[in-house]
């Protein structure tokens, strides 16, 4: 019975399975508030099952990966899937062996938050912005000549190539995570690293928030020929005021009433919807 | 236009599959570039070589399109699915055909956002299934339901546009009530990320560290005209984090 | 022009009252907008409806005028006090009349700055009365004297301009010697804030903290092209202050 | 006799008096070096009399509010008048009760410096820049039709409305100050807050200095067709050099010779005046 | 014998010699990797001989001044020559007297790094950009009239004037350094100052690196009419990526293989040369 | 052109002396301004007054030239040494003559960079002599060798250009192979500073402080559009250093 509680080892096959599931689910469940976190959960699900034999730990892990997450599929998704897999493995082992749990929930979370934005920038520029169009540009003359290869070559080529190096990133991410985790477990710099990751994670979250949360007023008043553009006035006060207000409002709602996400979404939808309907937002 | 019901349906299904992203990352090029859609239309209509030539012309219009972080105004796959038949049947130039397809591409973009909106509620289901450790439920709510929703959104629209003609859709898109609805949808969509972000910030360990969130948030607004890249911010954030740790921990020894 | 002595004097007194700010914040709109001045001129000249129409025209010229932190080149109230009679008597269009009034408005601006300059010395008196805990003295030096000074500056100028005509003032304003004087005045005015600021910085408790003053000062110059707002700076300053405290105090527990 | 030394309570009426005096004096004593600090002193004078029964404390308080101060009348002036009133009250009580004086001179000062700029930004944008012009724009057609209401409505309307919410800010500022002060007195975070306020106060002072102190050279040399524009050369070295030099010169003058403000003003007037006369500045 | 080990005093004549040698050598040995550090060594050589009677200390000092160094000759070179002379003197005395060596190798180095950039900015703007052209502009009409004075006056005038105030800066730099050093020796703030100088030195080094190290790709791909400009893609990822990569590559090379500068230079020349030849850089 | 061998050689030697910087800072004006070169050419050709007039015309072209941190595209002294004889002998206008001299000035710039490149290896010698405490060797490697190298580079080029005419050089400069060589040289030159900088960063005491190097490096890229001056950076760097010390050391008492 106690034997049963030991985390199983994560194999190469597990890793590939995770990568494939991530690759497949990718933007299917894309949602306004969490972006594509469910895809990451789907990717990790079987691994987490192998690692956490205790339902409470498993549940916590499931919820962890349903949190806000967005990145580019290959560079970001591959690398992070790998890293997170190894971090979860280390964490599961620490829990099972009753060791001090240095790979905390926050550490895993902040690692994701800290990496996802920068890797998305890399991936979007390289994969979507460059590699894709190199394939297309090569095949374009074939299409202009009426050949179906003009369509098939860029699609198959790009898909294949990115799949392959995405998996490479997954494996490397896993190794990287293992190496880091091993050092972390023993190292006494652990607290420092956790704190550093928290700072970085929250910093990147702020940057991401500034571009993902878009709330602006379209309200204008034209009295006797003078135009009052509300958004201009707000920008003269504090650019970013409205999105920040919305974020903080929900933050304080959670602080006061507990984490009631559905309520927050319905409430926010209602408020924004009404304001938008009356052309205030 | 003179597409048969079956032809129109086949094309509609293909577009819905692409827009649902149901084939994973393999749908990225399919969504951003008109090439595959053009080929499929050619196959369905039995006029592949001509379709390829037209599609190559459309590709030039959409060269360089990418959608960091989500949606874009006009969906290339959607617009192409209309433009290629139009060009084939009405013997138009590719760019003229695109002009006709634009309102449908626009509607395609709104539907993509609407899909995000509906998924926002589907995730509540995932939350529940996660709580219950119900893996089947998770598969259903993460993959199954969103794909079904996508098809429900795109198939009728594409079919109608293909069968009854693009103007049919254009009228709807331009109608006052619907454009106001789209406005509401995009405002709500623009704001809902706040929930996910507030949640992430809320669950962090040390409450004081929210100051770094605030710093980054307003810094990003201050520096907006300088076009700072995400990786540069990551470097600066890491530097900040390192100095913070240096100052609070390491310098203590 | 054909204003009577009494008419000219009444208008001059009104303008002096506005420019002295002697009626408190109620004078803000009176100074920034021509409306009240126009009405008063209309009353004094017994031609209210016509004056109102002209003033409405002038208002359009001054729409949006505000003076954050102090002075502005042309004073609307001063210029209006000249422009409305000109327009009424010479049957000019409002904007033509304003063109004639501009040098007087300019001089009005210089006088407003000169008022600040003289007040700079009157405050020495307040310092003295504060030392003596002399409340009556403080009332006198804070309210009484500055108002008297304002009237002494504005009444003669406005009266002369109204009675002998704006060109009379225009000549003086344009005269070489006086324009050099105005230059000196504005340079001195631009520099004197340094005394108050140096004083504030000097009296702070911890001398080392002057580094934050220096940081902000040069940061503001570096970021000038980005048009950072005062509130954004306050947010960044608060973040800085909080991190400083976090690092030096709170992280110690 | 000792009874006499106890601070009196600040009543609603006192607060309204302070607000009215501030509102009235506002920009009357506007001076180049201190801006409108005397108006704040005038506003607080009767309150300070009620609070400080010891002449030395009172004198210190009087001098405190003659220091450099500028803000917008309603948002800045209202709020700060209220906050300062409550801080002075707490301070006076701490002194009278021989408690540890946590509401220090620096704390009051830095609170003012930290708030005045941002609140001025808000107030200028909203009151002078928007509300005022909404009133004017509404009344403009009446004026165009020749009616005196076109003048009276914006003047009375704006004055009244701003007076009312300014007073509201004063009362809220007072409550806010009380709440903060109460927490401060007992809280052990006091030192942290004082330090934070110092940092913020000096930071904002630097921002304000950069826009209020204007010293620039107009000197140009044209030799054989080549123009030497001194200010351009200085800007190539260190933008802000001249104003910073002036501020620091006076700072060091005060450090060496003591705080001789009149001398500083006369000296600076002389130096700047001469340099301006010869078109160097 | 032990007497012999005492550092000799640095005289006015020594200082002038140092200044003259610096002024003379100045840009003669200008090299891509170290810029004009050898000139500074040449300037200080005789002084270092007088100070360090122990060969190891002397050798270390020689090497110290062959490190990366660049500044403008007069404002930067004069001042820094003087300051460094006095710092070396203090250091030599501390070593000879077996005192605690507060003037460390790092302190001298960071002082140079921290000052050189800013003083170069001053000197370039004032000497090369202004003073030189004032002389030229004055003499231009004479040249236009055919007189050799049009050439001789600006040359002699500028050279003489800058020589003189450059020497003045050297002497003042020396005094400044002495004053600072004296205070440093005794003061307990020593560690703080050394740390502060390290931070400043490295910060300025980063700024200087960003403008001195220029590595950019000229690679473009034109497929079917679509242009792929590699440098644009890199700038979309992280501006400064290539130069930073080069610097860090060499940094890690030194960390792993020891400080083999010749190898680094040859290797880098080869790599960059080949990439440039094939129009990648 | 009809310069004698001796005349051509004399001018070539002068230019080489200037470009070697062998007369110390006295060569700065000689390099940046055409004046002294013009005079020397005039003396050598025995036509000083005419040469002066032409040189004054050239000076206007080069007004304001400075080279912070090193090299510039065209070297005024080199170009002038060609342009003045051309203008004198072919009776051209100064600006026409400069147009002809431009390729030589360009080559002069490349040689200046090539000089830096060769010096990069000469410094290895200095490193060796420093290790041996060999002062004579240091004089040789710091002053002697670089000057010899300069003469070896500049004398032949200048002589050929002056004796056989500028087109001779122009052809070489424009030749495909050599322009590719120049490209390689400037790329290598642009990169080699990395060695010196990496070295400086490597020898610092505390490894963690490299974070401040990284901060400054990327900050400089972020703020590039704002044109922040070196002194402003020095002020900000000092502020940062001071705050760092304040936080880690001083605040501890
Ligand atoms: O920007 C990162 C990422 O954001 C979203 O998930 C999608 O738009 C992706 O295409 C993109 O790569
Ligand atoms: O900017 C704040 C404030 O500064 C000065 O006191 C005046 O110009 C006011 O009108 C303004 O509100
Ligand atoms: O920029 C400082 C300095 O850099 C190099 O050494 C040369 O270009 C000098 O002329 C310049 O003064």
XYZ file of C-alpha atoms and ligand atoms in Angstrom, chain C residues 28 67-70, chain D residues 27 30 36 70-72 120 124 212, ligand 2:
26
model
C -10.242 80.624 -12.065
C -2.078 77.072 -16.942
C -0.675 74.132 -14.980
C 1.929 75.349 -12.520
C 1.439 79.066 -13.097
C -3.395 81.750 -5.633
C 1.542 82.879 -5.475
C 1.132 78.884 -2.863
C 1.946 73.894 -5.045
C -1.058 71.914 -6.094
C -4.382 72.260 -7.795
C -2.369 68.621 -9.297
C -5.784 70.281 -13.723
C 9.339 74.058 -12.385
O -0.631 72.773 -11.631
C -1.156 72.959 -10.340
C -1.569 74.374 -10.109
O -0.464 75.235 -10.300
C -0.693 76.562 -9.995
O -0.957 76.716 -8.672
C -1.842 77.125 -10.806
O -1.456 77.255 -12.138
C -3.059 76.262 -10.707
O -4.039 76.689 -11.627
C -2.709 74.831 -10.987
O -3.816 74.028 -10.738
